[in-house]
Tab-separated table of C-alpha atoms in Angstrom:
chain	number	residue	atom	x	y	z
A	67	UNK	CA	108.137	184.611	131.171
A	68	UNK	CA	104.696	183.856	129.723
A	69	UNK	CA	106.301	181.844	126.899
A	70	UNK	CA	108.330	179.807	129.404
A	71	UNK	CA	105.185	179.127	131.463
A	72	UNK	CA	103.198	178.019	128.406
A	73	UNK	CA	106.027	175.796	127.249
A	74	UNK	CA	106.230	174.172	130.653
A	75	UNK	CA	102.441	173.713	130.726
A	76	UNK	CA	102.477	172.142	127.248
A	77	UNK	CA	105.228	169.786	128.342
A	78	UNK	CA	103.191	168.763	131.387
A	79	UNK	CA	100.096	168.107	129.232
A	80	UNK	CA	102.093	165.918	126.880
A	81	UNK	CA	103.881	164.088	129.654
A	82	UNK	CA	100.938	163.606	132.023
A	83	UNK	CA	99.199	160.798	130.093
A	84	UNK	CA	102.474	158.900	129.983
A	85	UNK	CA	102.995	159.519	133.659
A	86	UNK	CA	99.450	158.398	134.425
A	87	UNK	CA	99.898	155.310	132.284
A	88	UNK	CA	103.105	154.431	134.055
A	89	UNK	CA	101.507	155.003	137.436
A	90	UNK	CA	98.429	152.935	136.519
A	91	UNK	CA	100.431	149.936	135.319
A	92	UNK	CA	99.785	147.134	137.818
A	93	UNK	CA	102.717	145.823	139.758
A	94	UNK	CA	103.469	142.224	138.764
A	95	UNK	CA	102.275	139.729	141.357
A	96	UNK	CA	105.314	137.651	142.349
A	97	UNK	CA	103.170	134.589	143.020
A	98	UNK	CA	101.596	134.811	139.577
A	99	UNK	CA	105.039	135.164	138.075
A	100	UNK	CA	106.060	132.121	140.075
A	101	UNK	CA	103.265	129.896	138.734
A	102	UNK	CA	104.046	130.936	135.180
A	103	UNK	CA	107.690	130.019	135.693
A	104	UNK	CA	106.731	126.683	137.241
A	105	UNK	CA	104.575	125.817	134.229
A	106	UNK	CA	107.355	126.869	131.842
A	107	UNK	CA	109.793	124.630	133.705
A	108	UNK	CA	107.450	121.621	133.306
A	109	UNK	CA	106.248	122.396	129.812
A	110	UNK	CA	108.412	119.775	128.108
A	111	UNK	CA	106.984	117.106	130.426
A	112	UNK	CA	103.470	118.398	129.799
A	113	UNK	CA	103.915	118.169	126.026
A	114	UNK	CA	105.250	114.640	126.292
A	115	UNK	CA	102.346	113.586	128.502
A	116	UNK	CA	99.689	115.176	126.263
A	117	UNK	CA	101.212	113.486	123.210
A	118	UNK	CA	101.074	110.117	124.981
A	119	UNK	CA	97.380	110.571	125.757
A	120	UNK	CA	96.812	111.745	122.168
A	121	UNK	CA	98.343	108.490	120.903
A	122	UNK	CA	96.467	106.249	123.370
A	123	UNK	CA	93.191	107.091	121.575
A	124	UNK	CA	90.973	105.908	124.455
A	125	UNK	CA	87.212	106.429	124.752
A	126	UNK	CA	84.764	106.792	127.661
A	127	UNK	CA	85.471	104.583	130.695
A	128	UNK	CA	88.276	102.857	128.762
A	129	UNK	CA	90.955	105.506	129.412
A	130	UNK	CA	93.164	103.072	131.353
A	131	UNK	CA	96.515	104.223	129.957
A	132	UNK	CA	95.593	107.913	129.971
A	133	UNK	CA	94.414	107.813	133.586
A	134	UNK	CA	97.498	105.837	134.647
A	135	UNK	CA	99.853	108.305	132.959
A	136	UNK	CA	98.180	111.373	134.481
A	137	UNK	CA	97.913	109.920	137.984
A	138	UNK	CA	101.524	108.671	137.908
A	139	UNK	CA	102.705	112.164	136.915
A	140	UNK	CA	100.679	113.648	139.771
A	141	UNK	CA	102.373	111.279	142.217
A	142	UNK	CA	105.772	112.168	140.781
A	143	UNK	CA	104.983	115.831	141.476
A	144	UNK	CA	104.174	115.062	145.117
A	145	UNK	CA	100.382	114.788	145.109
A	146	UNK	CA	98.536	112.181	147.154
A	147	UNK	CA	96.550	110.200	144.578
A	148	UNK	CA	93.365	108.207	145.196
A	149	UNK	CA	92.427	106.041	142.216
A	150	UNK	CA	89.163	104.374	141.232
A	151	UNK	CA	86.889	106.925	142.877
A	152	UNK	CA	83.143	107.107	142.232
A	153	UNK	CA	83.097	103.410	141.244
A	154	UNK	CA	85.050	104.335	138.089
A	155	UNK	CA	88.462	102.634	137.648
A	156	UNK	CA	89.812	105.488	135.502
A	157	UNK	CA	88.637	108.314	137.806
A	158	UNK	CA	91.061	109.673	140.398
A	159	UNK	CA	91.712	112.564	142.766
A	160	UNK	CA	95.162	114.081	143.356
A	161	UNK	CA	95.502	116.323	146.426
A	162	UNK	CA	98.126	118.404	148.173
A	163	UNK	CA	97.998	120.604	151.245
A	164	UNK	CA	95.549	120.794	154.132
A	165	UNK	CA	92.724	122.921	155.429
A	166	UNK	CA	90.799	125.625	153.669
A	167	UNK	CA	90.311	126.976	151.168
A	168	UNK	CA	89.921	123.853	149.051
A	169	UNK	CA	90.234	124.779	145.399
A	170	UNK	CA	89.468	122.076	142.853
A	171	UNK	CA	90.438	121.836	139.210
A	172	UNK	CA	89.133	119.313	136.686
A	173	UNK	CA	90.749	117.491	133.795
A	174	UNK	CA	89.282	115.227	131.111
A	175	UNK	CA	91.117	112.699	128.918
A	176	UNK	CA	88.677	110.680	126.802
A	177	UNK	CA	88.587	110.655	123.005
A	178	UNK	CA	85.864	110.129	120.401
A	179	UNK	CA	85.200	107.043	118.257
A	180	UNK	CA	86.333	106.998	114.628
A	181	UNK	CA	88.451	110.169	114.659
A	182	UNK	CA	91.994	108.775	114.585
A	183	UNK	CA	94.220	111.182	112.661
A	184	UNK	CA	97.885	111.831	111.916
A	185	UNK	CA	99.501	115.165	112.783
A	186	UNK	CA	99.007	116.496	109.253
A	187	UNK	CA	96.665	119.214	107.882
A	188	UNK	CA	94.635	116.836	105.725
A	189	UNK	CA	92.481	113.847	106.593
A	190	UNK	CA	94.762	110.876	107.217
A	191	UNK	CA	93.833	108.363	109.947
A	192	UNK	CA	96.618	107.196	112.220
A	193	UNK	CA	94.731	103.939	112.789
A	194	UNK	CA	91.729	103.525	110.480
A	195	UNK	CA	88.468	103.412	112.417
A	196	UNK	CA	90.137	104.051	115.781
A	197	UNK	CA	89.240	106.858	118.197
A	198	UNK	CA	90.899	110.272	118.284
A	199	UNK	CA	90.982	113.435	120.393
A	200	UNK	CA	88.510	115.494	118.384
A	201	UNK	CA	87.758	117.636	121.445
A	202	UNK	CA	91.332	118.153	122.621
A	203	UNK	CA	91.012	116.207	125.854
A	204	UNK	CA	94.609	115.029	125.546
A	205	UNK	CA	95.483	118.640	126.483
A	206	UNK	CA	92.697	119.171	128.992
A	207	UNK	CA	93.819	117.030	131.920
A	208	UNK	CA	97.490	117.853	131.404
A	209	UNK	CA	96.965	121.634	131.488
A	210	UNK	CA	94.795	121.413	134.598
A	211	UNK	CA	97.314	119.191	136.365
A	212	UNK	CA	100.091	121.570	135.331
A	213	UNK	CA	98.171	124.467	136.903
A	214	UNK	CA	97.545	122.424	140.058
A	215	UNK	CA	101.245	121.562	140.308
A	216	UNK	CA	102.219	125.247	140.193
A	217	UNK	CA	99.839	125.954	143.091
A	218	UNK	CA	101.159	122.895	144.931
A	219	UNK	CA	104.670	124.426	144.788
A	220	UNK	CA	103.416	127.610	146.472
A	221	UNK	CA	101.611	125.654	149.197
A	222	UNK	CA	104.725	123.538	149.769
A	223	UNK	CA	106.860	126.668	150.166
A	224	UNK	CA	104.368	128.250	152.585
A	225	UNK	CA	103.484	131.106	150.239
A	226	UNK	CA	99.860	129.947	149.995
A	227	UNK	CA	97.701	128.125	152.531
A	228	UNK	CA	94.993	125.582	151.845
A	229	UNK	CA	94.384	122.526	149.670
A	230	UNK	CA	94.703	122.042	145.924
A	231	UNK	CA	92.750	119.133	144.471
A	232	UNK	CA	92.916	117.838	140.901
A	233	UNK	CA	90.013	115.717	139.650
A	234	UNK	CA	90.741	113.227	136.879
A	235	UNK	CA	87.285	112.998	135.289
A	236	UNK	CA	86.658	110.280	132.662
A	237	UNK	CA	83.913	109.751	130.109
A	238	UNK	CA	82.819	113.320	129.375
A	239	UNK	CA	81.963	112.522	125.757
A	240	UNK	CA	79.468	109.812	126.728
A	241	UNK	CA	77.994	108.774	130.099
A	242	UNK	CA	79.367	111.902	131.875
A	243	UNK	CA	81.640	110.460	134.544
A	244	UNK	CA	81.454	113.536	136.778
A	245	UNK	CA	77.880	112.580	137.672
A	246	UNK	CA	79.040	109.482	139.530
A	247	UNK	CA	81.870	111.433	141.158
A	248	UNK	CA	79.331	113.994	142.403
A	249	UNK	CA	77.058	111.192	143.646
A	250	UNK	CA	79.998	109.815	145.639
A	251	UNK	CA	80.308	113.189	147.429
A	252	UNK	CA	83.800	113.865	146.088
A	253	UNK	CA	83.152	117.574	145.525
A	254	UNK	CA	80.988	118.384	148.549
A	255	UNK	CA	83.737	120.189	150.477
A	256	UNK	CA	85.257	122.164	147.587
A	257	UNK	CA	85.088	125.952	147.924
A	258	UNK	CA	85.551	126.817	144.233
A	259	UNK	CA	86.138	124.664	141.152
A	260	UNK	CA	88.259	125.557	138.111
A	261	UNK	CA	87.655	124.304	134.579
A	262	UNK	CA	88.782	124.952	131.018
A	263	UNK	CA	88.134	123.528	127.576
A	264	UNK	CA	90.073	123.452	124.310
A	265	UNK	CA	88.600	125.810	121.702
A	266	UNK	CA	89.342	127.834	118.576
A	267	UNK	CA	89.367	131.068	120.578
A	268	UNK	CA	90.709	132.230	123.918
A	269	UNK	CA	88.223	133.671	126.376
A	270	UNK	CA	86.500	133.448	129.716
A	271	UNK	CA	83.566	131.058	129.348
A	272	UNK	CA	80.335	132.684	130.556
A	273	UNK	CA	77.700	130.913	128.482
A	274	UNK	CA	75.427	128.223	129.884
A	275	UNK	CA	75.453	125.634	127.127
A	276	UNK	CA	72.652	123.078	126.997
A	277	UNK	CA	71.079	120.659	129.436
A	278	UNK	CA	70.874	117.164	127.978
A	279	UNK	CA	69.524	113.676	128.488
A	280	UNK	CA	70.538	110.414	126.784
A	281	UNK	CA	68.427	107.284	126.621
A	282	UNK	CA	68.365	104.046	124.661
A	283	UNK	CA	65.167	102.741	123.022
A	284	UNK	CA	64.943	99.037	122.141
A	285	UNK	CA	62.178	97.401	120.101
A	286	UNK	CA	61.583	93.622	120.128
A	287	UNK	CA	59.378	91.805	117.612
A	288	UNK	CA	59.197	88.439	115.808
A	289	UNK	CA	61.588	87.265	113.088
A	290	UNK	CA	60.240	85.709	109.875
A	291	UNK	CA	61.244	85.158	106.243
A	292	UNK	CA	60.951	88.554	104.574
A	293	UNK	CA	59.440	87.034	101.400
A	294	UNK	CA	58.222	83.548	102.290
A	295	UNK	CA	56.041	84.369	105.277
A	296	UNK	CA	56.372	88.048	106.268
A	297	UNK	CA	52.874	87.832	107.806
A	298	UNK	CA	54.419	85.791	110.607
A	299	UNK	CA	56.867	88.604	111.425
A	300	UNK	CA	56.566	91.674	113.598
A	301	UNK	CA	59.259	94.104	112.576
A	302	UNK	CA	61.318	95.885	115.213
A	303	UNK	CA	62.802	97.893	112.364
A	304	UNK	CA	59.332	99.163	111.410
A	305	UNK	CA	58.900	100.432	114.966
A	306	UNK	CA	62.263	102.170	114.791
A	307	UNK	CA	61.356	103.918	111.531
A	308	UNK	CA	57.957	104.944	112.834
A	309	UNK	CA	59.586	106.317	115.964
A	310	UNK	CA	62.191	108.395	114.139
A	311	UNK	CA	59.485	109.670	111.779
A	312	UNK	CA	57.471	110.784	114.797
A	313	UNK	CA	60.521	112.543	116.263
A	314	UNK	CA	61.105	114.397	113.002
A	315	UNK	CA	57.472	115.561	112.781
A	316	UNK	CA	57.685	116.685	116.423
A	317	UNK	CA	60.557	119.058	115.575
A	318	UNK	CA	58.066	121.539	114.088
A	319	UNK	CA	56.345	121.908	117.448
A	320	UNK	CA	59.246	122.456	119.848
A	321	UNK	CA	61.018	125.662	120.788
A	322	UNK	CA	64.040	126.757	118.724
A	323	UNK	CA	66.285	126.160	121.743
A	324	UNK	CA	65.589	122.408	121.705
A	325	UNK	CA	67.857	119.929	119.948
A	326	UNK	CA	66.982	116.265	119.309
A	327	UNK	CA	69.511	113.782	117.916
A	328	UNK	CA	69.325	110.050	117.408
A	329	UNK	CA	71.774	107.386	116.317
A	330	UNK	CA	70.508	104.058	114.947
A	331	UNK	CA	72.684	101.420	116.571
A	332	UNK	CA	70.881	98.335	115.247
A	333	UNK	CA	68.258	98.332	112.510
A	334	UNK	CA	68.389	94.664	111.607
A	335	UNK	CA	71.115	92.403	110.243
A	336	UNK	CA	70.089	91.083	106.814
A	337	UNK	CA	67.608	92.041	104.113
A	338	UNK	CA	65.719	88.734	103.894
A	339	UNK	CA	64.747	88.505	107.576
A	340	UNK	CA	62.040	90.526	109.284
A	341	UNK	CA	64.116	92.092	112.098
A	342	UNK	CA	63.095	91.036	115.600
A	343	UNK	CA	65.344	93.602	117.296
A	344	UNK	CA	66.265	97.269	116.797
A	345	UNK	CA	67.913	99.895	118.979
A	346	UNK	CA	68.681	103.596	118.854
A	347	UNK	CA	70.403	106.103	121.090
A	348	UNK	CA	68.346	109.293	121.565
A	349	UNK	CA	69.580	112.637	122.902
A	350	UNK	CA	67.383	115.615	123.829
A	351	UNK	CA	68.765	119.060	124.753
A	352	UNK	CA	67.495	122.469	125.786
A	353	UNK	CA	69.002	125.590	127.295
A	354	UNK	CA	67.780	124.629	130.760
A	355	UNK	CA	66.903	121.500	132.667
A	356	UNK	CA	63.457	122.969	133.241
A	357	UNK	CA	62.839	123.256	129.499
A	358	UNK	CA	64.387	119.870	128.812
A	359	UNK	CA	62.151	117.798	131.074
A	360	UNK	CA	58.781	117.944	129.236
A	361	UNK	CA	60.396	117.417	125.820
A	362	UNK	CA	62.401	114.448	127.104
A	363	UNK	CA	59.317	112.797	128.610
A	364	UNK	CA	57.251	113.313	125.459
A	365	UNK	CA	59.954	111.874	123.188
A	366	UNK	CA	60.160	108.860	125.490
A	367	UNK	CA	56.382	108.448	125.352
A	368	UNK	CA	56.400	108.484	121.554
A	369	UNK	CA	58.357	105.210	121.576
A	370	UNK	CA	55.307	103.470	123.019
A	371	UNK	CA	53.168	104.706	120.139
A	372	UNK	CA	55.657	103.385	117.590
A	373	UNK	CA	55.701	100.013	119.347
A	374	UNK	CA	51.887	99.827	119.275
A	375	UNK	CA	51.772	100.608	115.545
A	376	UNK	CA	54.347	97.924	114.725
A	377	UNK	CA	52.843	95.445	117.210
A	378	UNK	CA	56.137	94.973	119.043
A	379	UNK	CA	57.353	95.532	122.597
A	380	UNK	CA	59.719	98.281	123.614
A	381	UNK	CA	61.979	99.349	126.476
A	382	UNK	CA	63.497	102.724	127.351
A	383	UNK	CA	66.753	102.824	129.348
A	384	UNK	CA	68.175	106.034	130.817
A	385	UNK	CA	71.880	106.500	130.102
A	386	UNK	CA	72.470	109.821	131.897
A	387	UNK	CA	71.950	113.546	131.527
A	388	UNK	CA	73.507	116.875	132.425
A	389	UNK	CA	72.445	120.304	133.629
A	390	UNK	CA	73.207	123.562	131.907
A	391	UNK	CA	76.072	125.539	133.449
A	392	UNK	CA	75.378	127.843	136.377
A	393	UNK	CA	77.615	130.730	135.323
A	394	UNK	CA	79.524	132.600	138.030
A	395	UNK	CA	80.356	136.042	136.690
A	396	UNK	CA	82.201	137.181	139.812
A	397	UNK	CA	84.745	134.411	139.359
A	398	UNK	CA	84.743	134.876	135.588
A	399	UNK	CA	85.734	138.533	135.963
A	400	UNK	CA	88.855	137.460	137.856
A	401	UNK	CA	89.697	134.960	135.123
A	402	UNK	CA	89.189	137.679	132.505
A	403	UNK	CA	91.777	139.938	134.151
A	404	UNK	CA	94.340	137.155	134.183
A	405	UNK	CA	93.708	136.288	130.537
A	406	UNK	CA	94.111	139.967	129.637
A	407	UNK	CA	97.320	140.046	131.654
A	408	UNK	CA	98.717	137.110	129.696
A	409	UNK	CA	97.663	138.551	126.356
A	410	UNK	CA	97.113	136.645	123.131
A	411	UNK	CA	99.029	133.546	122.064
A	412	UNK	CA	101.520	134.139	119.249
A	413	UNK	CA	102.199	131.695	116.418
A	414	UNK	CA	105.032	131.019	113.993
A	415	UNK	CA	104.709	131.287	110.227
A	416	UNK	CA	104.841	127.482	110.046
A	417	UNK	CA	101.968	127.136	112.512
A	418	UNK	CA	99.866	129.638	110.584
A	419	UNK	CA	100.558	127.747	107.358
A	420	UNK	CA	99.459	124.495	109.012
A	421	UNK	CA	96.297	126.228	110.224
A	422	UNK	CA	95.447	127.617	106.774
A	423	UNK	CA	95.851	124.190	105.178
A	424	UNK	CA	93.360	122.798	107.705
A	425	UNK	CA	90.968	125.645	106.924
A	426	UNK	CA	91.381	125.039	103.189
A	427	UNK	CA	90.644	121.307	103.642
A	428	UNK	CA	87.427	122.195	105.506
A	429	UNK	CA	86.218	124.975	103.202
A	430	UNK	CA	86.854	127.735	105.764
A	431	UNK	CA	88.334	131.239	105.245
A	432	UNK	CA	92.133	131.073	105.271
A	433	UNK	CA	92.648	133.321	108.303
A	434	UNK	CA	94.976	131.040	110.278
A	435	UNK	CA	94.888	130.865	114.069
A	436	UNK	CA	93.416	133.866	115.870
A	437	UNK	CA	93.839	134.195	119.616
A	438	UNK	CA	92.885	137.790	120.346
A	439	UNK	CA	91.546	138.616	123.804
A	440	UNK	CA	88.080	140.163	123.755
A	441	UNK	CA	86.073	141.729	126.599
A	442	UNK	CA	84.067	139.335	128.725
A	443	UNK	CA	80.763	138.492	127.042
A	444	UNK	CA	77.308	139.023	128.456
A	445	UNK	CA	75.724	135.743	129.556
A	446	UNK	CA	72.853	134.950	127.200
A	447	UNK	CA	69.559	133.628	128.507
A	448	UNK	CA	69.490	131.023	125.758
A	449	UNK	CA	73.084	130.344	124.793
A	450	UNK	CA	73.426	127.477	122.336
A	451	UNK	CA	76.363	125.172	121.682
A	452	UNK	CA	77.369	121.934	123.352
A	453	UNK	CA	76.709	120.235	126.665
A	454	UNK	CA	79.025	119.094	129.440
A	455	UNK	CA	78.892	117.417	132.830
A	456	UNK	CA	80.733	120.477	134.137
A	457	UNK	CA	77.205	121.864	134.244
A	458	UNK	CA	76.349	119.465	137.066
A	459	UNK	CA	79.511	120.398	138.955
A	460	UNK	CA	78.543	124.072	138.665
A	461	UNK	CA	75.278	123.355	140.539
A	462	UNK	CA	77.246	121.725	143.378
A	463	UNK	CA	80.187	124.120	143.739
A	464	UNK	CA	80.892	127.585	142.230
A	465	UNK	CA	82.780	126.969	138.988
A	466	UNK	CA	85.050	129.281	136.963
A	467	UNK	CA	85.674	128.376	133.325
A	468	UNK	CA	87.764	129.436	130.344
A	469	UNK	CA	88.554	128.320	126.801
A	470	UNK	CA	91.986	128.371	125.185
A	471	UNK	CA	92.854	128.298	121.491
A	472	UNK	CA	94.179	124.910	120.385
A	473	UNK	CA	92.982	124.800	116.753
A	474	UNK	CA	92.549	127.138	113.773
A	475	UNK	CA	89.663	129.598	113.737
A	476	UNK	CA	86.454	128.034	112.412
A	477	UNK	CA	87.710	124.454	112.736
A	478	UNK	CA	84.827	121.930	112.780
A	479	UNK	CA	84.835	120.520	116.302
A	480	UNK	CA	84.713	116.777	116.974
A	481	UNK	CA	86.552	116.265	113.681
A	482	UNK	CA	89.896	115.027	112.339
A	483	UNK	CA	91.014	118.669	112.038
A	484	UNK	CA	90.988	119.129	115.815
A	485	UNK	CA	92.815	115.832	116.327
A	486	UNK	CA	95.614	117.007	114.029
A	487	UNK	CA	95.906	120.407	115.735
A	488	UNK	CA	95.910	119.188	119.343
A	489	UNK	CA	98.720	116.748	118.598
A	490	UNK	CA	101.162	119.480	117.532
A	491	UNK	CA	102.484	122.838	118.643
A	492	UNK	CA	99.263	124.851	118.128
A	493	UNK	CA	97.571	122.601	120.675
A	494	UNK	CA	100.593	122.581	122.968
A	495	UNK	CA	100.622	126.384	123.133
A	496	UNK	CA	96.954	126.491	124.100
A	497	UNK	CA	97.600	123.899	126.792
A	498	UNK	CA	100.402	125.936	128.347
A	499	UNK	CA	98.351	129.122	128.152
A	500	UNK	CA	95.381	127.525	129.887
A	501	UNK	CA	97.613	126.159	132.652
A	502	UNK	CA	98.979	129.649	133.356
A	503	UNK	CA	95.605	131.431	133.294
A	504	UNK	CA	94.069	128.816	135.598
A	505	UNK	CA	96.979	128.932	138.040
A	506	UNK	CA	97.023	132.730	138.128
A	507	UNK	CA	93.314	132.819	138.883
A	508	UNK	CA	93.765	130.265	141.658
A	509	UNK	CA	96.442	132.512	143.197
A	510	UNK	CA	93.764	135.226	143.448
A	511	UNK	CA	91.349	132.784	145.061
A	512	UNK	CA	93.816	131.589	147.702
A	513	UNK	CA	94.943	135.103	148.566
A	514	UNK	CA	91.542	136.808	148.765
A	515	UNK	CA	88.941	135.483	151.210
A	516	UNK	CA	86.566	138.343	150.376
A	517	UNK	CA	86.655	137.321	146.713
A	518	UNK	CA	85.879	133.716	147.609
A	519	UNK	CA	82.906	134.825	149.685
A	520	UNK	CA	81.596	137.002	146.849
A	521	UNK	CA	81.854	134.085	144.416
A	522	UNK	CA	79.973	131.848	146.862
A	523	UNK	CA	77.323	134.512	147.432
A	524	UNK	CA	76.598	134.750	143.704
A	525	UNK	CA	76.422	130.943	143.495
A	526	UNK	CA	73.953	130.782	146.373
A	527	UNK	CA	71.814	133.589	144.972
A	528	UNK	CA	71.596	132.086	141.460
A	529	UNK	CA	70.984	128.545	142.667
A	530	UNK	CA	68.168	129.703	144.917
A	531	UNK	CA	66.168	126.930	146.529
A	532	UNK	CA	66.891	124.401	143.774
A	533	UNK	CA	68.088	121.079	145.217
A	534	UNK	CA	70.508	119.437	142.825
A	535	UNK	CA	69.615	115.957	141.616
A	536	UNK	CA	71.683	114.285	138.926
A	537	UNK	CA	70.017	112.714	135.889
A	538	UNK	CA	71.567	109.318	136.443
A	539	UNK	CA	70.287	105.742	136.687
A	540	UNK	CA	70.538	103.760	139.900
A	541	UNK	CA	73.472	101.432	140.298
A	542	UNK	CA	77.095	101.608	139.166
A	543	UNK	CA	78.288	103.457	136.056
A	544	UNK	CA	77.955	101.513	132.751
A	545	UNK	CA	81.650	100.741	132.455
A	546	UNK	CA	81.331	98.078	129.753
A	547	UNK	CA	78.488	99.555	127.735
A	548	UNK	CA	80.740	101.037	125.037
A	549	UNK	CA	79.391	103.268	122.294
């Protein structure tokens, strides 16, 4: 009898973890299954649309074809589309439903100058000197619209209540189009905003990035013959060189979190003329707007000193600037659960071979594409990296963000290697994954009022008494300014 009892007890001990595991397994949410199926059913259309935008190769404020293609697809899906919002011809809003909650989702679609590339794992421009999608924005807007369309289906069928709103946001790479959309009040009534970005890893985004400001400095002097009578000239190019030298000496005396970049746009035209005009684009960053401000103002002031030394005049023109991201960890935790539920993206042997060839061409370890799902990170006080006008949105409305793998691990961003990857199946898979994770998270937001209130409470607590003010010049956006 004792042996029978012990045997039964042993069996229970072995079986109980399995029983507990089975009991603990979450029951699939039918609405989340529904949005995944909706995205799968539209995936062929999404790939075709992203490939069109990839081939359009359009830059900031010039995304006419990309915007038209995205907005036309939104209309085809049943959204009400309002074009040309925020005084930007390529900006639009696509909306479906009525009442609250209003959940927004953003999509970008601009490329970068000079990055045109074929869909091959070695540098080979599609159109020499033309732009390319070195940040994967051909996938960005399409995935977000795909997620919005899956939610729209549930609202249309009465399974969810509220409003879904897709924001077509141009010019993220320069000028930061969202700033003018915010100024127009287009996001004032949104409860929660969703966002994602192409990346070389898949994760919930909980880092702040960098605040930033862009400005143009112009120097104007007097032309003269560079050999015959240089004493009659006042060189704008001298002022430019003195200014950049001052910036480079200043680097020793700023905090490690600060970044200063400049791009010389005009340093003179010919060697035998004392240049009477020069121009450069200056960018200053820091991990917070508060830290950015004094550095920005000092770098601006230094231009006056350079002008005095070269005996020329100067002018500083604000382009625009962005805030760091106000991270919402309550919303991010919900996104994390949905990413974990989806699991990692899987790749074919051919895709991994493509990825390794890109890594080989860029001197990176040949590890292929890695899309493992890691625990949610701690938000760093001084997180480095890039900047985005999503930061400004996050100070206006609580914003939940994620990144999805669209390129091989370690790929240099803003490069031909990203352009190649986001035009083929590795990029397409990341796009579909992002659409599903975003839509699943929005299902949680629509279904759970308590969750929405908790997300808003964290937003209010972190924002404190700060009154948002965009770093933006008066007047309309610089639509024809170019790069």
